[in-house]
PDB file of C-alpha atoms and ligand atoms in Angstrom:
ATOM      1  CA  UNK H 114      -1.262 -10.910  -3.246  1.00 59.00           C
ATOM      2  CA  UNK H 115       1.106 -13.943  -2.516  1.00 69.00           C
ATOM      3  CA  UNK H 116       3.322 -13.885   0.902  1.00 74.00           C
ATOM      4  CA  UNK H 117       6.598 -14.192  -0.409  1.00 89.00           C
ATOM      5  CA  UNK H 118      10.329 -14.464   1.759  1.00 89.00           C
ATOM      6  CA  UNK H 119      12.135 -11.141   2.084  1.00 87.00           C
ATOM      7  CA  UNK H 120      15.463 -10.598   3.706  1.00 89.00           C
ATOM      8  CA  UNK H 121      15.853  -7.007   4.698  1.00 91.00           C
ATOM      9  CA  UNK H 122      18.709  -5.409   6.521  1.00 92.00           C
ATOM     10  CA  UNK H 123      18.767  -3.040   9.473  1.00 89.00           C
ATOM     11  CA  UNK H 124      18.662   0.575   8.890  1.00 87.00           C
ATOM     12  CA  UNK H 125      18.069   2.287  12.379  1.00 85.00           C
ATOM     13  CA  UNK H 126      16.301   1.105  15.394  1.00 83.00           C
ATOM     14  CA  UNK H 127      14.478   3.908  17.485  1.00 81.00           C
ATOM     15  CA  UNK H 128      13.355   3.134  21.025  1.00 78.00           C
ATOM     16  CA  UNK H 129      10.115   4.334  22.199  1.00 75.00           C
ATOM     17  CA  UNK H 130       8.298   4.288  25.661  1.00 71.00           C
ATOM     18  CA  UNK H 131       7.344   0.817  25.628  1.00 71.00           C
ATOM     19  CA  UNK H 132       8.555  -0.686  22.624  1.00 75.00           C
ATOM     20  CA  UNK H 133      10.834  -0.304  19.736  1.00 81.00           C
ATOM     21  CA  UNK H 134      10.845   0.441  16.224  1.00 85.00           C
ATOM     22  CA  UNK H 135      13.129  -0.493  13.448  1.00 87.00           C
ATOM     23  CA  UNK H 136      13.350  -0.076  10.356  1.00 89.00           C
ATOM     24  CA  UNK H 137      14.492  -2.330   7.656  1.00 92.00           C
ATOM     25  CA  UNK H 138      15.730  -1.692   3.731  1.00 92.00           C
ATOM     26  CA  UNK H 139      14.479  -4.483   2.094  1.00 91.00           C
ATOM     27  CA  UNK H 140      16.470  -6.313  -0.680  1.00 89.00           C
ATOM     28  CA  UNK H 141      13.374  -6.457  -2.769  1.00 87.00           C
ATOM     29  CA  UNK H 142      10.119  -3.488  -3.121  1.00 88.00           C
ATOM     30  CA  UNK H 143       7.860  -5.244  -0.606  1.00 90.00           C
ATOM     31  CA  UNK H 144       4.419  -4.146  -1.577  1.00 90.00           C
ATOM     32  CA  UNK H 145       1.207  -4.848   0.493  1.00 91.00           C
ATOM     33  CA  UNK H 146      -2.390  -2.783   1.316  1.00 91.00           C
ATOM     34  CA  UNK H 147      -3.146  -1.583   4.868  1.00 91.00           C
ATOM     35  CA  UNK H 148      -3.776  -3.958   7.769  1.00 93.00           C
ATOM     36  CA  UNK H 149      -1.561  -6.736   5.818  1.00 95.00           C
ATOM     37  CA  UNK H 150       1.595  -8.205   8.324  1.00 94.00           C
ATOM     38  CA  UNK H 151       4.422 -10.237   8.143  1.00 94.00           C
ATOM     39  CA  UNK H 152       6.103 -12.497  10.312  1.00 92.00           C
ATOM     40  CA  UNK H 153       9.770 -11.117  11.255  1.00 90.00           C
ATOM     41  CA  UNK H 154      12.496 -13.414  12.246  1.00 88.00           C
ATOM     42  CA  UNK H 155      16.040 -12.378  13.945  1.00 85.00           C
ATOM     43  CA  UNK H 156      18.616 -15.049  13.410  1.00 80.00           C
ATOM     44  CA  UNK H 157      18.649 -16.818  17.231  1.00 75.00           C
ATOM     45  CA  UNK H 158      16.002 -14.642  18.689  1.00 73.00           C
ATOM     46  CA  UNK H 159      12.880 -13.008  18.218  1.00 76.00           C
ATOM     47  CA  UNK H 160       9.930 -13.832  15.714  1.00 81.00           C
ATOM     48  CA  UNK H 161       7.085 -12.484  15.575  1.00 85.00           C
ATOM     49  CA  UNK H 162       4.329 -11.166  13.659  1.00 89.00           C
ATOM     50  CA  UNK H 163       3.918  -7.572  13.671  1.00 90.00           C
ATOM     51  CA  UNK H 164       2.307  -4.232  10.860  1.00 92.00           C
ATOM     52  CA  UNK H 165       4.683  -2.619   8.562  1.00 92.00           C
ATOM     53  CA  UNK H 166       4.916   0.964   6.853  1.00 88.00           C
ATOM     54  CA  UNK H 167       6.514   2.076   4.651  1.00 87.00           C
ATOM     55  CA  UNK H 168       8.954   4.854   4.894  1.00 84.00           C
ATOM     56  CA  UNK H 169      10.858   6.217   2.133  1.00 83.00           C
ATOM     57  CA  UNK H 170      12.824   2.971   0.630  1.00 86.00           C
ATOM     58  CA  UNK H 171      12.426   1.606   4.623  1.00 88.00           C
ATOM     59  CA  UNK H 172      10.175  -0.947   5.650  1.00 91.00           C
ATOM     60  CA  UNK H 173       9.127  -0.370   9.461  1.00 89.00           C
ATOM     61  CA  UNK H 174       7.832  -2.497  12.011  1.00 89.00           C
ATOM     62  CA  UNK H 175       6.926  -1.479  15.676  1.00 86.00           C
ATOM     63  CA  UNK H 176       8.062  -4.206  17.897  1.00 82.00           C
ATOM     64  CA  UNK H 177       6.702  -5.082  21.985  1.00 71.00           C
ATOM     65  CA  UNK H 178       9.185  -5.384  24.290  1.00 61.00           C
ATOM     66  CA  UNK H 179       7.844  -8.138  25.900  1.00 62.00           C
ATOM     67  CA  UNK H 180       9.377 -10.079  22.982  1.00 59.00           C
ATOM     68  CA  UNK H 181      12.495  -8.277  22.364  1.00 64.00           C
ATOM     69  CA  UNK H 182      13.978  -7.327  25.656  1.00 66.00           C
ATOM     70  CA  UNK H 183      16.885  -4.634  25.730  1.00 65.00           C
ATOM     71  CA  UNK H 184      19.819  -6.622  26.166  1.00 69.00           C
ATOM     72  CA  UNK H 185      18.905  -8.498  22.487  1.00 71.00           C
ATOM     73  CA  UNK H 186      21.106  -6.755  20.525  1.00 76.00           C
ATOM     74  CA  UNK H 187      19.441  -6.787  16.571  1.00 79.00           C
ATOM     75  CA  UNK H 188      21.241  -8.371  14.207  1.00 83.00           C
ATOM     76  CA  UNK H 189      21.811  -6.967  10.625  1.00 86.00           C
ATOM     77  CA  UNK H 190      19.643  -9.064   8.964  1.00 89.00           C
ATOM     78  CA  UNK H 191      16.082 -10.206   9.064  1.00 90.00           C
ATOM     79  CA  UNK H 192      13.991 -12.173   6.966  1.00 91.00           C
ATOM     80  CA  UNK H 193      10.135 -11.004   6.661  1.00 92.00           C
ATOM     81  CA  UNK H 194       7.317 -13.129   4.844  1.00 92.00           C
ATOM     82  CA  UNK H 195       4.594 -11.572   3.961  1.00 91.00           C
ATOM     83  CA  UNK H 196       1.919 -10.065   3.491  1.00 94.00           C
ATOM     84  CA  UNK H 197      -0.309 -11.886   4.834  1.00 95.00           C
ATOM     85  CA  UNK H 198      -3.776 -11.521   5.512  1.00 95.00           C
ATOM     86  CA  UNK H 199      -5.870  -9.629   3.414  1.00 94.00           C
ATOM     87  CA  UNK H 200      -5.701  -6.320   5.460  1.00 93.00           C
ATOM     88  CA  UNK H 201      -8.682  -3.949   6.383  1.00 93.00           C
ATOM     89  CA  UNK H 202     -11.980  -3.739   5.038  1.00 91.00           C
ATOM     90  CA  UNK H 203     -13.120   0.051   3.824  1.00 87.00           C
ATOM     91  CA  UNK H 204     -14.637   2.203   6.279  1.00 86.00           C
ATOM     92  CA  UNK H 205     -18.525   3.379   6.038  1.00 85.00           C
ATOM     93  CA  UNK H 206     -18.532   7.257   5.188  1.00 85.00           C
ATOM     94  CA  UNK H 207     -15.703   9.719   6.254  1.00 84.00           C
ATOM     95  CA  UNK H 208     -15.584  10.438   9.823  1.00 88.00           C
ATOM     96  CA  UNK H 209     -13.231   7.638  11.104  1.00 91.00           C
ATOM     97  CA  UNK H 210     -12.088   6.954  14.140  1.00 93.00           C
ATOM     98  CA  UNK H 211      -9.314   4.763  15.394  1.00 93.00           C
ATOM     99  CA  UNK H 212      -8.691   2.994  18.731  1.00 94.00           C
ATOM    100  CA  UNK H 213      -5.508   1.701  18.828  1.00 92.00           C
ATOM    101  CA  UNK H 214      -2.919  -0.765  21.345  1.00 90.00           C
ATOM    102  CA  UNK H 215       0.588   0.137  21.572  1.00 79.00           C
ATOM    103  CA  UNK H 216       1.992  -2.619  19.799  1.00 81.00           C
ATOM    104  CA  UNK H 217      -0.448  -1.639  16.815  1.00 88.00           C
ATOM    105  CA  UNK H 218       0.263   1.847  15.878  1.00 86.00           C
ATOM    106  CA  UNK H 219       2.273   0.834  12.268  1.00 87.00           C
ATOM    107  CA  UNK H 220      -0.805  -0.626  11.295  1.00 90.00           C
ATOM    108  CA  UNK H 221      -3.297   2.967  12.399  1.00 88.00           C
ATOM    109  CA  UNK H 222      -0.482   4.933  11.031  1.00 85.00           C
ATOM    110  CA  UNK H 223      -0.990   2.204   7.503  1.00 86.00           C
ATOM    111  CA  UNK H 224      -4.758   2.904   7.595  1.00 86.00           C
ATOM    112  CA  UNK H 225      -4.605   6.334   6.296  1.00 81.00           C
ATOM    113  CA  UNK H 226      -3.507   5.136   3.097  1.00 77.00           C
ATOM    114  CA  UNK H 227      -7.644   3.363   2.763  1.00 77.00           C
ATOM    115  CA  UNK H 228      -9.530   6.738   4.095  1.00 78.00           C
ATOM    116  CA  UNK H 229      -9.790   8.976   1.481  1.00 74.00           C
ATOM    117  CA  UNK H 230     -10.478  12.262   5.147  1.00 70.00           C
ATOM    118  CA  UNK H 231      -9.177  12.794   8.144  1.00 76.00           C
ATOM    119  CA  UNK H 232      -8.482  10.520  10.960  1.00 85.00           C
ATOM    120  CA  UNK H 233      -8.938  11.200  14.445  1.00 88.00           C
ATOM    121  CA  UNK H 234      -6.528   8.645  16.571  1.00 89.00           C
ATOM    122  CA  UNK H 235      -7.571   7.648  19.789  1.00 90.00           C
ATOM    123  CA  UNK H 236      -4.693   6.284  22.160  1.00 87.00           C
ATOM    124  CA  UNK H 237      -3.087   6.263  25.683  1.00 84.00           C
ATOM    125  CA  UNK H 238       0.400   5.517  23.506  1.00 76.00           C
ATOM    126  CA  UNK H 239       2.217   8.991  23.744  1.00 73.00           C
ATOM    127  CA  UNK H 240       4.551   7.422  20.714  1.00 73.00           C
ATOM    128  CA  UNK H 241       1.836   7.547  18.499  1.00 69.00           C
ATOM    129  CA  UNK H 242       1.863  11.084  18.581  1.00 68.00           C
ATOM    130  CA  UNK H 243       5.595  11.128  18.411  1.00 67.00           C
ATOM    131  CA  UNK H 244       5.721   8.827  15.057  1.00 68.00           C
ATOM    132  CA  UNK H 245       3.689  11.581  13.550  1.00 67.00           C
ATOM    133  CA  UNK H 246       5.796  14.265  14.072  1.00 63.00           C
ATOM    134  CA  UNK H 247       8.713  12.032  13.592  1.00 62.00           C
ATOM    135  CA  UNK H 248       6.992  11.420   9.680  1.00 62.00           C
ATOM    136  CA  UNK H 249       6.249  14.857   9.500  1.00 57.00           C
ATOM    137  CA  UNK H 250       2.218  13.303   9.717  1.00 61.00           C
ATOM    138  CA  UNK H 251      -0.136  16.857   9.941  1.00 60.00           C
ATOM    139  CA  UNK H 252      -3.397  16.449   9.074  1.00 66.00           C
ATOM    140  CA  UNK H 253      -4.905  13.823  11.768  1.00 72.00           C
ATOM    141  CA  UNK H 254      -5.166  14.400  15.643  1.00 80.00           C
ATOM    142  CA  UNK H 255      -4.204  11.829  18.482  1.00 84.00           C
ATOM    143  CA  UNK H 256      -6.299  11.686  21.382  1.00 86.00           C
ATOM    144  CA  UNK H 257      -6.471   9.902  24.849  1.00 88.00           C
ATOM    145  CA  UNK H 258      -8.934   6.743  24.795  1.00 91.00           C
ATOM    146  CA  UNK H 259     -11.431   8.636  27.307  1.00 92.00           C
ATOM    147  CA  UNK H 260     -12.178  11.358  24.845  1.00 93.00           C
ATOM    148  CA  UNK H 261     -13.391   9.123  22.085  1.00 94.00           C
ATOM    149  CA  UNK H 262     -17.243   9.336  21.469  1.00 95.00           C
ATOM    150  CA  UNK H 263     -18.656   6.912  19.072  1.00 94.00           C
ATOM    151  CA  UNK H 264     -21.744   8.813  18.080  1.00 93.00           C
ATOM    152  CA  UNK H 265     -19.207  11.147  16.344  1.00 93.00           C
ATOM    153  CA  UNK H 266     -17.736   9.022  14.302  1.00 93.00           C
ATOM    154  CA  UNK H 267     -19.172   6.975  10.482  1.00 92.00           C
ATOM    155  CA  UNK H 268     -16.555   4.366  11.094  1.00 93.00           C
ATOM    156  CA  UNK H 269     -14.351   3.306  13.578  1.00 95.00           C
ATOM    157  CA  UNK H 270     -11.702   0.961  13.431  1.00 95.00           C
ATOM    158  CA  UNK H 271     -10.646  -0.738  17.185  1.00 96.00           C
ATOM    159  CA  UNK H 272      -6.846  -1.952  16.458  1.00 95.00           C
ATOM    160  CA  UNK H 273      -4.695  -4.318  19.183  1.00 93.00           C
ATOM    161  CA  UNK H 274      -5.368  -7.057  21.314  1.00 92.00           C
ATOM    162  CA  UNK H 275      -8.303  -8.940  22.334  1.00 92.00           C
ATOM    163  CA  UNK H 276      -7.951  -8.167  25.740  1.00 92.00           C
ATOM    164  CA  UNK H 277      -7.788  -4.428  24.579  1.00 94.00           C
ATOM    165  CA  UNK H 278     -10.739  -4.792  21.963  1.00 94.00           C
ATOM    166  CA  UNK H 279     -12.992  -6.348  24.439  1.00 93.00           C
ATOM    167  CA  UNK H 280     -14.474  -3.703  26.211  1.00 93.00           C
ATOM    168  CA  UNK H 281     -15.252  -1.414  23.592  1.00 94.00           C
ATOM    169  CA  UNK H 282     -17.570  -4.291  22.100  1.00 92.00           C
ATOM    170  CA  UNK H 283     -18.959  -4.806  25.545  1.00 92.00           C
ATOM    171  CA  UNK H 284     -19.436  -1.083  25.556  1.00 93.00           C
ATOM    172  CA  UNK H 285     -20.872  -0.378  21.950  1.00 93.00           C
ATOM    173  CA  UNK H 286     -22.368  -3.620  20.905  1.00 90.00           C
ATOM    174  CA  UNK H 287     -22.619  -5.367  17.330  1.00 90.00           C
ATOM    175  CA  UNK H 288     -22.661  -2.138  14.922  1.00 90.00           C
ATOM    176  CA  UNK H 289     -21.982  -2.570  11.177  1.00 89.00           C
ATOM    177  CA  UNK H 290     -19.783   0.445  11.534  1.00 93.00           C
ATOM    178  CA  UNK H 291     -17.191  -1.216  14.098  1.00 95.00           C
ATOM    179  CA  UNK H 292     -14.003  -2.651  11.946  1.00 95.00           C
ATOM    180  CA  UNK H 293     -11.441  -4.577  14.940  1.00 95.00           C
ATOM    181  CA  UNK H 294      -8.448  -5.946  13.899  1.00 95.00           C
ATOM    182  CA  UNK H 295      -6.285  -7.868  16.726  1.00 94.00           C
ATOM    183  CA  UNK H 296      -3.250 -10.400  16.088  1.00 92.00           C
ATOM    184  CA  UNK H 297      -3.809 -11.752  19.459  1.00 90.00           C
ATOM    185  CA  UNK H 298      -4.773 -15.731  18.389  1.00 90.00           C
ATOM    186  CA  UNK H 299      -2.396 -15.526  15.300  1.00 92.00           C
ATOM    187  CA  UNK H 300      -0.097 -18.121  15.736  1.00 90.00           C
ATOM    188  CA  UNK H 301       1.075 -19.860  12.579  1.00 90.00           C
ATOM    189  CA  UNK H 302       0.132 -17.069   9.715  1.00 90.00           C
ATOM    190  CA  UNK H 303      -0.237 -19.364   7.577  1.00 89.00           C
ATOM    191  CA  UNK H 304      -3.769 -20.657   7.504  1.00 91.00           C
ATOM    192  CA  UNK H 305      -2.519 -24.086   9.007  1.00 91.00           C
ATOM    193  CA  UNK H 306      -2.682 -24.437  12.486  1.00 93.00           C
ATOM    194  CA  UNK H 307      -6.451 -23.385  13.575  1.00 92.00           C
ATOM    195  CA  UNK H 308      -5.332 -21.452  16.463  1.00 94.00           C
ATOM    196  CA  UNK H 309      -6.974 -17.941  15.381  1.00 94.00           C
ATOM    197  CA  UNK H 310     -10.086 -19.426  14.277  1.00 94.00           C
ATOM    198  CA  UNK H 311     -13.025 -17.016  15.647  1.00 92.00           C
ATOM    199  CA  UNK H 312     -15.374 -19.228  16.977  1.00 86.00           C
ATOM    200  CA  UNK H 313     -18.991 -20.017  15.362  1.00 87.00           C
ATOM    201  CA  UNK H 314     -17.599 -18.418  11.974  1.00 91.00           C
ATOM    202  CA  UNK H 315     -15.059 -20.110  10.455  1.00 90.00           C
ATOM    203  CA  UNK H 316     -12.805 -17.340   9.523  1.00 94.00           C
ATOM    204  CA  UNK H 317      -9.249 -17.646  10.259  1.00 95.00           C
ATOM    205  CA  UNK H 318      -7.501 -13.888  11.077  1.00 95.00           C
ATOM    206  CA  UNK H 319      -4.447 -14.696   9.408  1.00 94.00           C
ATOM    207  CA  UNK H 320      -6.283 -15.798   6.081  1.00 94.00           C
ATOM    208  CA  UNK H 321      -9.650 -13.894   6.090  1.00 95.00           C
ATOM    209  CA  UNK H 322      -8.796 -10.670   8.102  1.00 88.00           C
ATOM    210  CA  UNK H 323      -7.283  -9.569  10.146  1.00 95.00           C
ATOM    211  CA  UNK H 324      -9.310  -6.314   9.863  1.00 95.00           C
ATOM    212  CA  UNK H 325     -13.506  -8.098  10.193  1.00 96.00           C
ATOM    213  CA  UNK H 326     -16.434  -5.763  10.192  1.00 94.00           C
ATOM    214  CA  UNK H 327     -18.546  -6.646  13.429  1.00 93.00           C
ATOM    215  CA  UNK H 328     -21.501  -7.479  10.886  1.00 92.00           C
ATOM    216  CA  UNK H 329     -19.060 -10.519   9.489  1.00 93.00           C
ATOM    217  CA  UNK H 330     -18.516 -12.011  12.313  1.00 94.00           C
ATOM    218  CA  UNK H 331     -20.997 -11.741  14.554  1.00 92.00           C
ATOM    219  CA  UNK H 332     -21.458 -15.094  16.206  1.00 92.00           C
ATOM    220  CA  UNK H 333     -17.827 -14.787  17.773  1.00 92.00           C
ATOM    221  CA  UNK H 334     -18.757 -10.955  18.588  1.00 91.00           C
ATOM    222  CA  UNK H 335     -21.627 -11.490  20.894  1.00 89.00           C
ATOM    223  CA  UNK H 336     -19.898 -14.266  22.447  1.00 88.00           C
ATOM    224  CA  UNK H 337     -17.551 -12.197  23.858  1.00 84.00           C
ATOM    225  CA  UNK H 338     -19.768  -9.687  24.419  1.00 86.00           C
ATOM    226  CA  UNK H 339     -21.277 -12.140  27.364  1.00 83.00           C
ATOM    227  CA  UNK H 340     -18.435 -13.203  28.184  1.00 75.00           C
ATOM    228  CA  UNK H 341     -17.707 -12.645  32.175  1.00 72.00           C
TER     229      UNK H 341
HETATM  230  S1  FES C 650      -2.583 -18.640  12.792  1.00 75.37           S
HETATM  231 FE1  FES C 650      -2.568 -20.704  12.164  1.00 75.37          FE
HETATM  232  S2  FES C 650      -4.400 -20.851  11.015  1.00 75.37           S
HETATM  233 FE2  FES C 650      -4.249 -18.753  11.486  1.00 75.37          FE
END
């Protein structure tokens, strides 16, 4: 699918604990699979990449507030290009579980449109919770981090930053079953710049993933697995 330029005007913002989510009518249908982003730009402020779902005719994005601080008041318009990336890879079998980052939960909430089951959502983000009932989402659970157990799971999907992503690998090694998406290196989107190369394998996250099966990339994997 090619990225294309959207402009997009606001609908409604909703503030969460940490972070903020608005939500956008497009001028266009914006169409894209799971795990796909786009970069949004404010006129004179923020851009950033960041996951979008879909709600209704809305386009929604969730976005950090270490990037858009309360007193930036959001403008009306916005101009999105995407998607980009080529989104999340399938999951193995139908017991999936999903770690996710605050900043990532558009992009958990996306995945249930891949897993053909029921999702259990692992998280110390009370808004994921909230989103569901907000979207009227039944039929998956949200749980704190510490109850996940991997051994219960056919799949499982770790979502958000390195720094977040890190010590799960640490914890559960190289498995074939592990998907991690992270936006973390991303800098230009666009294949360009080199910045979110993973080391030793030559993919670039915002051309080949972001969403990587451990088995694809394992070079970079064990790297960090030794990391200190
Ligand atoms: S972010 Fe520039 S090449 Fe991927």
């Amino acid at each position: 699918m090619a990225s294309k330029y959207f402009s997009a005007f606001l609908n409604s913002s909703i503030k969460l604990e940490k972070g903020k989510v608005v939500s956008f009518i497009p001028k266009k249908t914006i169409e894209f699979s799971p795990g796909q982003f786009f970069l949004i730009s404010f006129p004179k402020g923020f851009r950033g990449f960041s996951f979008p779902l879909i709600v209704k005719k809305s386009v929604v994005f969730y976005l950090n507030n270490k990037a858009l601080n309360d007193s930036y008041e959001l403008p009306k318009y916005v101009g999105l290009i995407g998607p980009l990336g080529k989104g999340f890879p399938k999951p193995l079998g139908k017991r999936i579980g999903v770690l996710v980052e605050d900043a990532y939960i558009m992009a958990a909430l996306a995945l249930r449109d891949v897993i053909n089951g029921k999702i259990a959502y692992f998280t110390d983000n009370k808004d994921l919770g909230l989103m569901f009932q907000l979207m009227k989402i039944g039929d998956s659970v949200v749980l704190p981090l510490w109850q996940f157990r991997f051994s219960e799971f056919s799949s499982v999907y770790i979502i958000g930053s390195i720094d977040f992503i890190k010590p799960f690998l640490k914890r559960y090694g190289v498995k074939e079953n592990i998907i991690i998406a992270s936006l973390s290196k991303v800098n230009c989107g666009l294949g360009f710049c080199g910045s979110c190369i993973l080391r030793k394998t030559g993919k670039r996250v915002c051309v080949d993933g972001p969403g990587f099966r451990l088995s694809e990339i394992k070079e970079w994997a064990k790297e960090v697995i030794y990391e200190p």
